[in-house]
Amino acid sequence: MDIAEYDKFLIDGAWQAPATTDRIEVTSANTGRPIGSVPAASKRDIDAAVAAARRAFDDPSGWAHWAPKDRAAAILRLADALAARSDRTAELVSAQVGMPINTAKSFEGSVPEKLLRFYASMIMQTPSDDLRGETLVTRRPLGVVAAITPWNFPEVLAFFKLAPALAAGCTVVMKPSSDAVLDAGVLAEAVIEAGLPPGILNIVPAGREIGSYLVTHPGVDQISFTGSTPVGQDIATNAGKLLRRVTLELGGKSAAVILDDADLESNQAAMFGASLLNNGQTCFAGTRILAPSSRYNEVVDFYTALTESARIGNSLDPATQIGPMVSARQQERVESYIAKGISDGARLTTGKKRPTGLDGLEGGHFVAPAIFADVDNSTTIAQEEIFGPVLAIVRYEDDADAIRLANQSIYGLGGSVWSSDHDRALGVARQIDSGTIGINGYQIDVNAPYGGVKDSGMGRELGPEALLEYTEPKAIYLSPRMTADNAG
Ligand code: NAD
């Protein structure tokens, strides 16, 4: 794989030299060896990025005031520039975070472009003004958005924010996670090629402290954050003091509810995806499997066989189904949860040892997928987000018990219900306290709102709802005399 080195940031529509010599060095999740580096943004770089976004937004004839068709045309040019780089983006994400390359191609290499096209077409169709009674209601873009993203799906999750924010007429300062920065360099190249106006999208990779600085920066109007719940709470506290709008997409511990009439065999691939996508490093993954007492052993054997047959290996190999964890830190964290499950009395059916015999990948951060049976839903491995290939199988007695256990969680992001009876499954899905849920599969649909309840966050991304997150209604009362004068 080619090494990716960047020396500058995308600020104000051009490559700009960093204010300091600090760098973020990136190693491969597969081998632990260097694969590139980027400059690390300092406070001065954030100041420059916010100032550029501010100028671009405040320009009285700028982006926010462009006709929707002109904004859409610029957004479509960016979609084309990204499409031309989709393989490189997928490869860099795969090597950085361990995402199997086929998953990286179908998500990271292609969803960003689709999202840009989706919102470009939506702004062409959505009227920005409507008359209600005597009042003209307009929607105007909120301003400068601080977009803070995690490492697990670095491009897809960035575009959950960028596509609607840009389409709405906002300008953006994006701070990627320091664990996934090389793909952001490719994105910057695409922005320059597409000729987006200066300052519309600025990209400043940095760590946590700088993220915190960006969130509280006086030049920012809105924060859109995806990441862990504790950081989201911290950001919400700061946003509350500043009365600054905030969207939070946070952690999860979703339930996969297997009803007693579920067809396990024909849903094998979908069940794997719903719980183990991206090696379990997925916020909506259904990592709590709720299994009916009447079929408990069968479900345990099914998941054990499913994971034991999964091919573990180099994430860049198209045959790989489970790649490494993003970092040694994440590998240790996942292993500590496996140890905790054992010490809390759950039964580990598979995943006792680190995978061995992976030629040339000795420095990679691999964890064998682990299945726990006989799990009490109140214990740590059933309650905390592990963010790795570890599934906890909890027994339930009837549908009401399954719903009770599914809702016994601080989180409410995703989930799934598996059944041969569509109406019964829908009835159960309606009673599960989560922002999204799937029946006999789980996919994120760009047409529909996505987000969490409880400690999984607030606000919604995707669908028409996301455009509303980046705009504010303004009501202009038109006095009857004025209306009459105009009519006359
Ligand atoms: P994280 O919370 O550690 O970091 C996320 C981002 O926030 C990074 O860019 C980080 O640098 C930045 N950051 C950290 N502290 C900050 C602070 N105090 N102020 C401002 N920015 C700060 O999360 P992570 O480890 O990168 O990602 C994994 C987490 O993200 C998991 O909990 C996962 O569930 C969650 N996630 C949620 C969704 C969703 O849609 N709900 C999607 C993907 C990931």
Short mmCIF file of C-alpha atoms and ligand atoms in Angstrom, two decimals:
data_model
loop_
_atom_site.label_atom_id
_atom_site.label_comp_id
_atom_site.label_asym_id
_atom_site.label_seq_id
_atom_site.Cartn_x
_atom_site.Cartn_y
_atom_site.Cartn_z
CA MET A 1 0.00 0.00 0.00
CA ASP A 2 1.29 3.48 -0.86
CA ILE A 3 2.25 5.61 2.12
CA ALA A 4 0.01 8.70 2.50
CA GLU A 5 1.82 11.85 3.64
CA TYR A 6 0.20 15.27 3.93
CA ASP A 7 2.00 18.49 4.94
CA LYS A 8 -0.86 20.99 4.93
CA PHE A 9 -4.51 21.49 5.90
CA LEU A 10 -7.46 22.36 3.71
CA ILE A 11 -8.35 25.81 5.02
CA ASP A 12 -10.14 28.54 3.05
CA GLY A 13 -10.26 26.52 -0.15
CA ALA A 14 -6.52 25.86 -0.43
CA TRP A 15 -3.68 23.89 1.18
CA GLN A 16 -2.35 25.95 4.09
CA ALA A 17 0.81 25.29 6.11
CA PRO A 18 0.24 24.28 9.76
CA ALA A 19 1.10 26.68 12.58
CA THR A 20 3.28 24.09 14.36
CA THR A 21 5.43 21.08 13.41
CA ASP A 22 3.27 18.61 15.39
CA ARG A 23 2.20 15.57 13.38
CA ILE A 24 -0.18 12.63 13.71
CA GLU A 25 1.63 9.40 12.76
CA VAL A 26 -0.61 6.60 11.51
CA THR A 27 0.16 2.88 11.71
CA SER A 28 -1.60 -0.02 10.01
CA ALA A 29 -4.16 -1.87 12.15
CA ASN A 30 -3.02 -5.03 10.31
CA THR A 31 0.71 -4.83 10.89
CA GLY A 32 1.43 -2.00 13.32
CA ARG A 33 3.77 -0.50 10.71
CA PRO A 34 3.67 3.19 9.58
CA ILE A 35 1.33 3.97 6.66
CA GLY A 36 1.38 7.77 6.67
CA SER A 37 1.08 10.98 8.62
CA VAL A 38 -0.65 14.35 8.61
CA PRO A 39 -0.08 17.63 10.46
CA ALA A 40 -1.85 17.90 13.83
CA ALA A 41 -3.95 21.04 14.10
CA SER A 42 -3.15 23.49 16.89
CA LYS A 43 -5.42 26.18 18.32
CA ARG A 44 -4.05 28.65 15.77
CA ASP A 45 -5.01 26.33 12.91
CA ILE A 46 -8.51 25.96 14.37
CA ASP A 47 -8.74 29.77 14.60
CA ALA A 48 -7.79 30.04 10.91
CA ALA A 49 -10.31 27.34 9.89
CA VAL A 50 -13.17 28.88 11.90
CA ALA A 51 -12.34 32.36 10.56
CA ALA A 52 -12.47 31.04 6.98
CA ALA A 53 -15.79 29.27 7.59
CA ARG A 54 -17.15 32.41 9.31
CA ARG A 55 -16.13 34.70 6.43
CA ALA A 56 -17.63 32.32 3.90
CA PHE A 57 -20.88 32.13 5.83
CA ASP A 58 -21.17 35.86 6.55
CA ASP A 59 -20.48 36.90 2.94
CA PRO A 60 -23.76 38.58 1.91
CA SER A 61 -23.54 37.06 -1.56
CA GLY A 62 -21.87 33.86 -0.41
CA TRP A 63 -22.77 30.16 -0.10
CA ALA A 64 -25.69 30.64 2.30
CA HIS A 65 -27.36 32.95 -0.22
CA TRP A 66 -26.69 30.96 -3.36
CA ALA A 67 -29.71 29.62 -5.24
CA PRO A 68 -30.25 25.96 -4.30
CA LYS A 69 -29.48 24.89 -7.87
CA ASP A 70 -26.03 26.53 -7.71
CA ARG A 71 -25.22 24.96 -4.32
CA ALA A 72 -26.43 21.62 -5.67
CA ALA A 73 -24.15 21.94 -8.73
CA ALA A 74 -21.09 22.54 -6.51
CA ILE A 75 -22.08 19.63 -4.25
CA LEU A 76 -22.43 17.34 -7.27
CA ARG A 77 -18.93 18.30 -8.45
CA LEU A 78 -17.64 17.18 -5.04
CA ALA A 79 -19.59 13.90 -5.40
CA ASP A 80 -17.84 13.28 -8.74
CA ALA A 81 -14.41 14.09 -7.30
CA LEU A 82 -15.02 11.67 -4.42
CA ALA A 83 -16.28 8.94 -6.75
CA ALA A 84 -13.00 9.18 -8.65
CA ARG A 85 -11.13 8.47 -5.38
CA SER A 86 -13.38 5.81 -3.88
CA ASP A 87 -10.90 2.92 -4.01
CA ARG A 88 -8.11 4.95 -2.40
CA THR A 89 -10.47 6.13 0.35
CA ALA A 90 -11.64 2.56 1.04
CA GLU A 91 -8.06 1.27 1.14
CA LEU A 92 -6.88 3.96 3.57
CA VAL A 93 -9.86 3.47 5.90
CA SER A 94 -9.40 -0.30 5.85
CA ALA A 95 -5.70 -0.08 6.70
CA GLN A 96 -6.23 2.51 9.45
CA VAL A 97 -9.19 1.02 11.33
CA GLY A 98 -9.10 -2.67 10.28
CA MET A 99 -12.41 -2.51 8.39
CA PRO A 100 -12.66 -5.46 5.93
CA ILE A 101 -12.01 -4.03 2.47
CA ASN A 102 -15.35 -5.12 1.00
CA THR A 103 -17.16 -3.28 3.79
CA ALA A 104 -14.87 -0.27 3.29
CA LYS A 105 -15.66 -0.19 -0.45
CA SER A 106 -19.42 -0.43 -0.01
CA PHE A 107 -19.59 2.07 2.86
CA GLU A 108 -16.59 4.41 3.04
CA GLY A 109 -15.88 4.44 -0.71
CA SER A 110 -19.46 4.93 -1.86
CA VAL A 111 -21.90 6.29 0.76
CA PRO A 112 -20.36 9.82 0.94
CA GLU A 113 -20.94 10.36 -2.77
CA LYS A 114 -24.52 9.03 -2.50
CA LEU A 115 -25.27 11.33 0.42
CA LEU A 116 -24.05 14.37 -1.51
CA ARG A 117 -26.29 13.45 -4.45
CA PHE A 118 -29.25 12.79 -2.14
CA TYR A 119 -29.09 16.21 -0.44
CA ALA A 120 -28.26 18.05 -3.68
CA SER A 121 -31.48 16.72 -5.15
CA MET A 122 -33.42 17.40 -1.94
CA ILE A 123 -32.54 21.12 -1.79
CA MET A 124 -33.75 21.51 -5.36
CA GLN A 125 -37.18 20.23 -4.28
CA THR A 126 -37.59 21.73 -0.80
CA PRO A 127 -39.15 25.21 -0.76
CA SER A 128 -37.29 27.49 1.65
CA ASP A 129 -40.33 29.79 2.21
CA ASP A 130 -43.99 29.11 2.94
CA LEU A 131 -46.86 31.41 3.86
CA ARG A 132 -48.86 30.36 6.93
CA GLY A 133 -51.76 32.67 7.74
CA GLU A 134 -50.29 36.16 7.80
CA THR A 135 -46.77 34.88 8.35
CA LEU A 136 -44.02 34.03 5.94
CA VAL A 137 -41.96 31.17 7.38
CA THR A 138 -38.47 30.87 5.97
CA ARG A 139 -35.70 28.47 6.89
CA ARG A 140 -32.20 29.83 6.99
CA PRO A 141 -28.90 27.99 7.44
CA LEU A 142 -27.62 27.98 11.00
CA GLY A 143 -24.09 29.19 10.32
CA VAL A 144 -20.67 27.69 11.00
CA VAL A 145 -20.85 24.01 11.96
CA ALA A 146 -18.14 22.24 13.98
CA ALA A 147 -18.27 18.62 12.75
CA ILE A 148 -16.46 16.22 15.07
CA THR A 149 -16.21 12.62 13.95
CA PRO A 150 -14.97 9.25 15.28
CA TRP A 151 -12.62 6.77 13.61
CA ASN A 152 -14.85 3.74 13.04
CA PHE A 153 -16.57 4.84 9.78
CA PRO A 154 -14.60 8.06 9.29
CA GLU A 155 -15.93 9.09 5.88
CA VAL A 156 -19.52 7.83 6.09
CA LEU A 157 -20.09 9.46 9.47
CA ALA A 158 -18.45 12.69 8.30
CA PHE A 159 -20.84 12.83 5.35
CA PHE A 160 -23.87 12.20 7.56
CA LYS A 161 -23.01 15.78 8.65
CA LEU A 162 -21.28 17.38 5.67
CA ALA A 163 -23.87 16.53 3.01
CA PRO A 164 -26.93 18.05 4.74
CA ALA A 165 -24.96 20.91 6.35
CA LEU A 166 -23.47 22.05 3.03
CA ALA A 167 -26.77 21.54 1.18
CA ALA A 168 -28.54 23.68 3.80
CA GLY A 169 -26.08 26.52 3.19
CA CYS A 170 -23.91 26.16 6.30
CA THR A 171 -20.11 26.24 6.26
CA VAL A 172 -18.11 23.60 8.11
CA VAL A 173 -14.96 23.03 10.14
CA MET A 174 -14.42 19.28 10.30
CA LYS A 175 -12.19 17.70 12.93
CA PRO A 176 -11.57 14.01 12.21
CA SER A 177 -10.44 11.63 14.96
CA SER A 178 -6.66 11.32 15.23
CA ASP A 179 -7.10 7.53 14.74
CA ALA A 180 -8.34 7.99 11.13
CA VAL A 181 -6.87 10.96 9.30
CA LEU A 182 -5.39 9.79 6.01
CA ASP A 183 -8.76 9.50 4.24
CA ALA A 184 -9.44 13.10 5.27
CA GLY A 185 -6.45 14.11 3.11
CA VAL A 186 -8.08 12.43 0.10
CA LEU A 187 -11.30 14.28 0.88
CA ALA A 188 -9.40 17.58 0.95
CA GLU A 189 -7.96 16.80 -2.50
CA ALA A 190 -11.49 16.18 -3.79
CA VAL A 191 -12.76 19.48 -2.33
CA ILE A 192 -10.00 21.41 -4.10
CA GLU A 193 -10.60 19.60 -7.40
CA ALA A 194 -14.36 20.26 -7.16
CA GLY A 195 -13.67 23.99 -6.76
CA LEU A 196 -15.90 24.50 -3.73
CA PRO A 197 -15.84 28.19 -2.76
CA PRO A 198 -13.14 29.11 -0.19
CA GLY A 199 -14.01 28.46 3.44
CA ILE A 200 -17.08 26.29 2.80
CA LEU A 201 -15.37 23.13 4.09
CA ASN A 202 -12.20 23.22 6.20
CA ILE A 203 -10.51 20.05 7.50
CA VAL A 204 -8.30 20.09 10.59
CA PRO A 205 -7.29 16.70 12.04
CA ALA A 206 -6.46 16.87 15.75
CA GLY A 207 -6.84 15.18 19.12
CA ARG A 208 -9.30 15.64 21.97
CA GLU A 209 -8.00 18.86 23.51
CA ILE A 210 -8.26 20.68 20.18
CA GLY A 211 -11.71 19.15 19.65
CA SER A 212 -12.79 20.73 22.91
CA TYR A 213 -11.33 24.07 21.81
CA LEU A 214 -13.27 23.92 18.54
CA VAL A 215 -16.57 23.14 20.30
CA THR A 216 -16.34 26.24 22.47
CA HIS A 217 -14.89 28.52 19.79
CA PRO A 218 -16.80 31.82 19.58
CA GLY A 219 -16.96 31.62 15.78
CA VAL A 220 -18.98 28.38 15.81
CA ASP A 221 -22.81 28.35 15.69
CA GLN A 222 -23.59 24.65 15.80
CA ILE A 223 -21.90 21.43 16.90
CA SER A 224 -22.49 18.10 15.24
CA PHE A 225 -20.75 15.32 17.13
CA THR A 226 -20.46 11.57 16.66
CA GLY A 227 -18.52 9.63 19.27
CA SER A 228 -18.69 8.15 22.74
CA THR A 229 -21.35 8.99 25.30
CA PRO A 230 -19.01 10.51 27.95
CA VAL A 231 -17.51 12.91 25.37
CA GLY A 232 -21.01 13.71 24.08
CA GLN A 233 -22.09 14.61 27.62
CA ASP A 234 -19.07 16.85 28.00
CA ILE A 235 -19.81 18.60 24.70
CA ALA A 236 -23.50 18.99 25.60
CA THR A 237 -22.48 20.64 28.89
CA ASN A 238 -20.34 23.16 27.04
CA ALA A 239 -23.00 23.70 24.37
CA GLY A 240 -25.59 24.24 27.10
CA LYS A 241 -23.55 27.02 28.70
CA LEU A 242 -23.14 28.68 25.32
CA LEU A 243 -26.77 27.97 24.24
CA ARG A 244 -25.29 26.52 21.08
CA ARG A 245 -27.24 24.01 18.99
CA VAL A 246 -25.86 20.47 19.19
CA THR A 247 -26.55 17.11 17.53
CA LEU A 248 -25.15 14.08 19.33
CA GLU A 249 -24.75 10.58 17.87
CA LEU A 250 -23.36 8.50 20.71
CA GLY A 251 -22.75 4.95 21.87
CA GLY A 252 -24.99 1.91 21.81
CA LYS A 253 -25.56 -1.60 23.09
CA SER A 254 -28.33 -2.67 20.78
CA ALA A 255 -30.39 -5.83 21.15
CA ALA A 256 -30.87 -8.44 18.43
CA VAL A 257 -34.15 -10.07 19.47
CA ILE A 258 -34.50 -13.59 18.07
CA LEU A 259 -38.19 -14.57 18.30
CA ASP A 260 -39.00 -18.27 18.66
CA ASP A 261 -40.11 -18.55 15.01
CA ALA A 262 -36.94 -16.97 13.53
CA ASP A 263 -35.28 -18.63 10.57
CA LEU A 264 -31.62 -18.61 11.55
CA GLU A 265 -30.11 -20.41 8.58
CA SER A 266 -31.56 -18.24 5.82
CA ASN A 267 -30.70 -15.05 7.72
CA GLN A 268 -27.09 -16.01 8.41
CA ALA A 269 -25.40 -13.24 6.38
CA ALA A 270 -27.81 -10.57 7.62
CA MET A 271 -27.30 -11.67 11.23
CA PHE A 272 -23.54 -11.49 10.84
CA GLY A 273 -23.83 -7.96 9.44
CA ALA A 274 -26.27 -6.78 12.11
CA SER A 275 -23.94 -7.76 14.96
CA LEU A 276 -20.38 -7.96 13.62
CA LEU A 277 -20.10 -5.35 10.83
CA ASN A 278 -16.65 -3.76 10.83
CA ASN A 279 -15.39 -6.28 13.43
CA GLY A 280 -18.05 -5.09 15.88
CA GLN A 281 -16.58 -1.56 15.77
CA THR A 282 -20.02 -0.23 14.85
CA CYS A 283 -22.18 1.97 17.06
CA PHE A 284 -25.51 0.34 16.10
CA ALA A 285 -24.24 -3.27 16.24
CA GLY A 286 -26.68 -5.66 17.93
CA THR A 287 -24.21 -7.10 20.39
CA ARG A 288 -26.80 -8.24 22.95
CA ILE A 289 -28.47 -11.30 21.47
CA LEU A 290 -31.80 -12.05 23.17
CA ALA A 291 -32.63 -15.73 22.63
CA PRO A 292 -35.86 -17.58 23.55
CA SER A 293 -35.57 -20.20 26.26
CA SER A 294 -37.16 -22.78 23.94
CA ARG A 295 -34.33 -22.41 21.39
CA TYR A 296 -31.53 -21.10 23.57
CA ASN A 297 -28.91 -23.79 22.90
CA GLU A 298 -29.63 -23.71 19.17
CA VAL A 299 -29.04 -19.92 19.06
CA VAL A 300 -25.79 -20.26 21.05
CA ASP A 301 -24.55 -22.99 18.69
CA PHE A 302 -25.58 -20.90 15.68
CA TYR A 303 -23.61 -17.80 16.72
CA THR A 304 -20.65 -19.91 17.83
CA ALA A 305 -20.49 -21.60 14.42
CA LEU A 306 -21.11 -18.29 12.61
CA THR A 307 -18.10 -16.62 14.21
CA GLU A 308 -15.85 -19.69 14.14
CA SER A 309 -16.35 -19.96 10.39
CA ALA A 310 -15.65 -16.25 9.79
CA ARG A 311 -12.34 -15.63 8.08
CA ILE A 312 -10.02 -13.50 10.22
CA GLY A 313 -7.15 -11.74 8.47
CA ASN A 314 -5.66 -8.72 6.79
CA SER A 315 -8.45 -6.17 6.34
CA LEU A 316 -7.12 -5.41 2.83
CA ASP A 317 -7.70 -9.02 1.71
CA PRO A 318 -11.14 -9.23 0.03
CA ALA A 319 -11.72 -12.68 1.61
CA THR A 320 -11.47 -11.27 5.14
CA GLN A 321 -14.67 -11.07 7.21
CA ILE A 322 -13.13 -10.01 10.53
CA GLY A 323 -10.12 -7.68 10.53
CA PRO A 324 -8.06 -6.25 13.39
CA MET A 325 -9.11 -3.66 15.96
CA VAL A 326 -8.15 -0.06 15.18
CA SER A 327 -5.33 0.11 17.74
CA ALA A 328 -3.46 -1.80 20.42
CA ARG A 329 -5.44 0.25 22.97
CA GLN A 330 -8.75 -0.94 21.52
CA GLN A 331 -7.45 -4.53 21.33
CA GLU A 332 -6.59 -4.44 25.06
CA ARG A 333 -9.93 -2.85 25.90
CA VAL A 334 -11.88 -5.58 24.09
CA GLU A 335 -9.77 -8.30 25.74
CA SER A 336 -10.37 -6.78 29.16
CA TYR A 337 -14.14 -7.06 28.56
CA ILE A 338 -13.70 -10.73 27.59
CA ALA A 339 -11.84 -11.30 30.88
CA LYS A 340 -14.60 -9.45 32.76
CA GLY A 341 -17.30 -11.63 31.15
CA ILE A 342 -15.48 -14.74 32.32
CA SER A 343 -14.97 -13.41 35.84
CA ASP A 344 -18.66 -12.42 36.04
CA GLY A 345 -19.62 -16.07 35.38
CA ALA A 346 -20.72 -16.03 31.73
CA ARG A 347 -19.77 -19.04 29.56
CA LEU A 348 -17.33 -18.29 26.72
CA THR A 349 -18.14 -20.71 23.88
CA THR A 350 -15.51 -19.44 21.45
CA GLY A 351 -12.83 -16.73 21.27
CA LYS A 352 -10.59 -17.81 24.10
CA LYS A 353 -7.26 -16.87 22.48
CA ARG A 354 -5.83 -14.24 20.16
CA PRO A 355 -5.78 -15.54 16.57
CA THR A 356 -2.41 -17.04 15.62
CA GLY A 357 -0.73 -18.06 12.37
CA LEU A 358 -1.56 -14.78 10.56
CA ASP A 359 1.57 -14.49 8.43
CA GLY A 360 3.14 -11.03 8.37
CA LEU A 361 0.44 -9.66 10.67
CA GLU A 362 2.17 -10.28 14.00
CA GLY A 363 2.03 -6.55 14.84
CA GLY A 364 -1.73 -6.34 14.03
CA HIS A 365 -4.37 -5.73 16.66
CA PHE A 366 -6.39 -8.93 16.25
CA VAL A 367 -9.00 -10.29 18.63
CA ALA A 368 -10.82 -13.59 18.02
CA PRO A 369 -14.60 -13.06 17.93
CA ALA A 370 -15.99 -14.09 21.31
CA ILE A 371 -19.43 -15.50 22.07
CA PHE A 372 -20.72 -15.52 25.64
CA ALA A 373 -23.67 -17.71 26.67
CA ASP A 374 -25.58 -17.69 29.98
CA VAL A 375 -25.20 -13.93 30.27
CA ASP A 376 -27.16 -12.01 32.90
CA ASN A 377 -28.47 -8.84 31.21
CA SER A 378 -27.43 -6.70 34.17
CA THR A 379 -23.73 -7.62 33.96
CA THR A 380 -20.97 -5.48 32.42
CA ILE A 381 -20.66 -7.33 29.09
CA ALA A 382 -24.42 -6.95 28.50
CA GLN A 383 -24.58 -3.31 29.54
CA GLU A 384 -21.39 -1.58 28.37
CA GLU A 385 -20.40 -0.83 24.80
CA ILE A 386 -17.38 -3.02 23.98
CA PHE A 387 -16.86 -1.92 20.35
CA GLY A 388 -15.39 -5.22 19.20
CA PRO A 389 -16.45 -8.71 18.07
CA VAL A 390 -17.95 -9.81 21.40
CA LEU A 391 -21.56 -10.98 21.59
CA ALA A 392 -23.50 -11.63 24.82
CA ILE A 393 -26.41 -14.09 24.52
CA VAL A 394 -29.15 -13.49 27.09
CA ARG A 395 -32.07 -15.89 27.67
CA TYR A 396 -35.71 -14.72 27.75
CA GLU A 397 -39.05 -16.46 28.38
CA ASP A 398 -41.68 -14.76 26.17
CA ASP A 399 -42.05 -11.70 23.88
CA ALA A 400 -42.89 -9.39 26.79
CA ASP A 401 -39.77 -10.55 28.62
CA ALA A 402 -37.68 -9.96 25.46
CA ILE A 403 -38.99 -6.39 25.17
CA ARG A 404 -38.32 -5.75 28.88
CA LEU A 405 -34.72 -6.99 28.56
CA ALA A 406 -34.11 -5.11 25.29
CA ASN A 407 -35.15 -1.89 27.04
CA GLN A 408 -33.08 -2.63 30.14
CA SER A 409 -30.17 -0.54 28.85
CA ILE A 410 -28.97 3.04 29.15
CA TYR A 411 -28.67 3.07 25.35
CA GLY A 412 -31.25 3.18 22.53
CA LEU A 413 -29.56 3.47 19.14
CA GLY A 414 -30.28 0.44 16.89
CA GLY A 415 -31.39 -3.15 17.15
CA SER A 416 -33.13 -5.91 15.22
CA VAL A 417 -36.01 -8.36 15.52
CA TRP A 418 -35.84 -11.75 13.77
CA SER A 419 -39.05 -13.65 13.05
CA SER A 420 -40.97 -15.48 10.31
CA ASP A 421 -44.06 -13.43 11.20
CA HIS A 422 -43.72 -9.86 9.92
CA ASP A 423 -46.61 -8.37 11.97
CA ARG A 424 -45.43 -9.97 15.20
CA ALA A 425 -41.89 -8.67 14.59
CA LEU A 426 -43.20 -5.18 13.83
CA GLY A 427 -45.24 -5.26 17.06
CA VAL A 428 -42.10 -6.07 19.05
CA ALA A 429 -39.98 -3.50 17.15
CA ARG A 430 -42.49 -0.75 17.99
CA GLN A 431 -42.05 -1.42 21.71
CA ILE A 432 -38.26 -1.30 21.74
CA ASP A 433 -36.95 2.00 22.96
CA SER A 434 -34.48 2.94 20.23
CA GLY A 435 -34.09 5.54 17.49
CA THR A 436 -33.81 2.91 14.75
CA ILE A 437 -34.44 -0.82 14.46
CA GLY A 438 -34.55 -3.47 11.71
CA ILE A 439 -36.67 -6.52 11.00
CA ASN A 440 -34.78 -9.56 9.69
CA GLY A 441 -31.82 -7.31 8.94
CA TYR A 442 -30.46 -3.90 9.78
CA GLN A 443 -29.41 -1.30 7.26
CA ILE A 444 -29.13 2.45 7.55
CA ASP A 445 -31.39 4.02 4.93
CA VAL A 446 -30.37 7.55 3.81
CA ASN A 447 -34.05 8.41 3.26
CA ALA A 448 -34.96 7.84 6.90
CA PRO A 449 -33.91 9.66 10.09
CA TYR A 450 -31.04 8.05 12.01
CA GLY A 451 -30.11 8.65 15.64
CA GLY A 452 -30.53 7.53 19.21
CA VAL A 453 -32.63 7.95 22.34
CA LYS A 454 -31.53 7.82 26.01
CA ASP A 455 -27.71 7.85 26.33
CA SER A 456 -27.32 7.19 22.60
CA GLY A 457 -27.79 10.85 21.79
CA MET A 458 -30.16 13.50 20.56
CA GLY A 459 -31.08 14.95 17.19
CA ARG A 460 -31.27 13.08 13.91
CA GLU A 461 -29.05 12.59 10.90
CA LEU A 462 -30.09 11.50 7.37
CA GLY A 463 -33.48 11.84 5.71
CA PRO A 464 -35.19 15.22 5.30
CA GLU A 465 -34.88 15.59 9.10
CA ALA A 466 -31.14 16.23 8.78
CA LEU A 467 -31.72 19.33 6.66
CA LEU A 468 -33.85 20.71 9.50
CA GLU A 469 -30.96 20.18 11.96
CA TYR A 470 -28.85 22.64 9.97
CA THR A 471 -31.47 25.32 9.47
CA GLU A 472 -33.52 27.53 11.73
CA PRO A 473 -37.07 28.70 11.02
CA LYS A 474 -37.66 32.41 10.88
CA ALA A 475 -41.23 33.74 10.98
CA ILE A 476 -41.86 37.09 9.26
CA TYR A 477 -45.30 38.49 10.10
CA LEU A 478 -46.82 40.39 7.15
CA SER A 479 -49.40 42.89 8.39
CA PRO A 480 -52.81 42.61 6.66
CA ARG A 481 -52.35 46.16 5.35
CA MET A 482 -49.09 45.22 3.74
CA THR A 483 -50.65 42.12 2.21
CA ALA A 484 -53.60 44.17 0.96
CA ASP A 485 -51.29 46.88 -0.46
CA ASN A 486 -49.39 44.23 -2.34
CA ALA A 487 -52.60 42.66 -3.59
CA GLY A 488 -53.83 46.07 -4.71
P1 NAD B 1 -14.56 9.53 21.07
O1 NAD B 1 -15.74 10.05 21.79
O2 NAD B 1 -13.37 9.14 21.87
O3 NAD B 1 -14.05 10.58 19.99
C1 NAD B 1 -14.88 11.07 18.97
C2 NAD B 1 -14.33 12.38 18.45
O4 NAD B 1 -14.42 13.37 19.47
C3 NAD B 1 -12.86 12.34 18.04
O5 NAD B 1 -12.68 13.17 16.91
C4 NAD B 1 -12.15 12.93 19.26
O6 NAD B 1 -10.90 13.51 18.95
C5 NAD B 1 -13.15 13.99 19.69
N1 NAD B 1 -13.11 14.38 21.11
C6 NAD B 1 -12.75 13.63 22.16
N2 NAD B 1 -12.93 14.33 23.31
C7 NAD B 1 -13.43 15.54 22.95
C8 NAD B 1 -13.87 16.69 23.68
N3 NAD B 1 -13.81 16.72 25.01
N4 NAD B 1 -14.37 17.73 22.99
C9 NAD B 1 -14.48 17.68 21.64
N5 NAD B 1 -14.06 16.63 20.90
C10 NAD B 1 -13.56 15.56 21.54
O7 NAD B 1 -15.09 8.28 20.19
P2 NAD B 1 -14.27 7.30 19.27
O8 NAD B 1 -13.49 6.35 20.11
O9 NAD B 1 -13.57 8.05 18.20
O10 NAD B 1 -15.47 6.51 18.54
C11 NAD B 1 -16.13 5.45 19.12
C12 NAD B 1 -17.42 5.90 19.79
O11 NAD B 1 -18.25 6.58 18.85
C13 NAD B 1 -18.28 4.75 20.28
O12 NAD B 1 -18.80 5.06 21.54
C14 NAD B 1 -19.38 4.66 19.25
O13 NAD B 1 -20.57 4.07 19.70
C15 NAD B 1 -19.58 6.08 18.90
N6 NAD B 1 -20.22 6.16 17.59
C16 NAD B 1 -21.53 6.54 17.51
C17 NAD B 1 -22.17 6.56 16.28
C18 NAD B 1 -23.61 6.97 16.14
O14 NAD B 1 -24.04 7.21 15.02
N7 NAD B 1 -24.38 7.07 17.19
C19 NAD B 1 -21.47 6.21 15.14
C20 NAD B 1 -20.15 5.80 15.27
C21 NAD B 1 -19.52 5.80 16.49
#
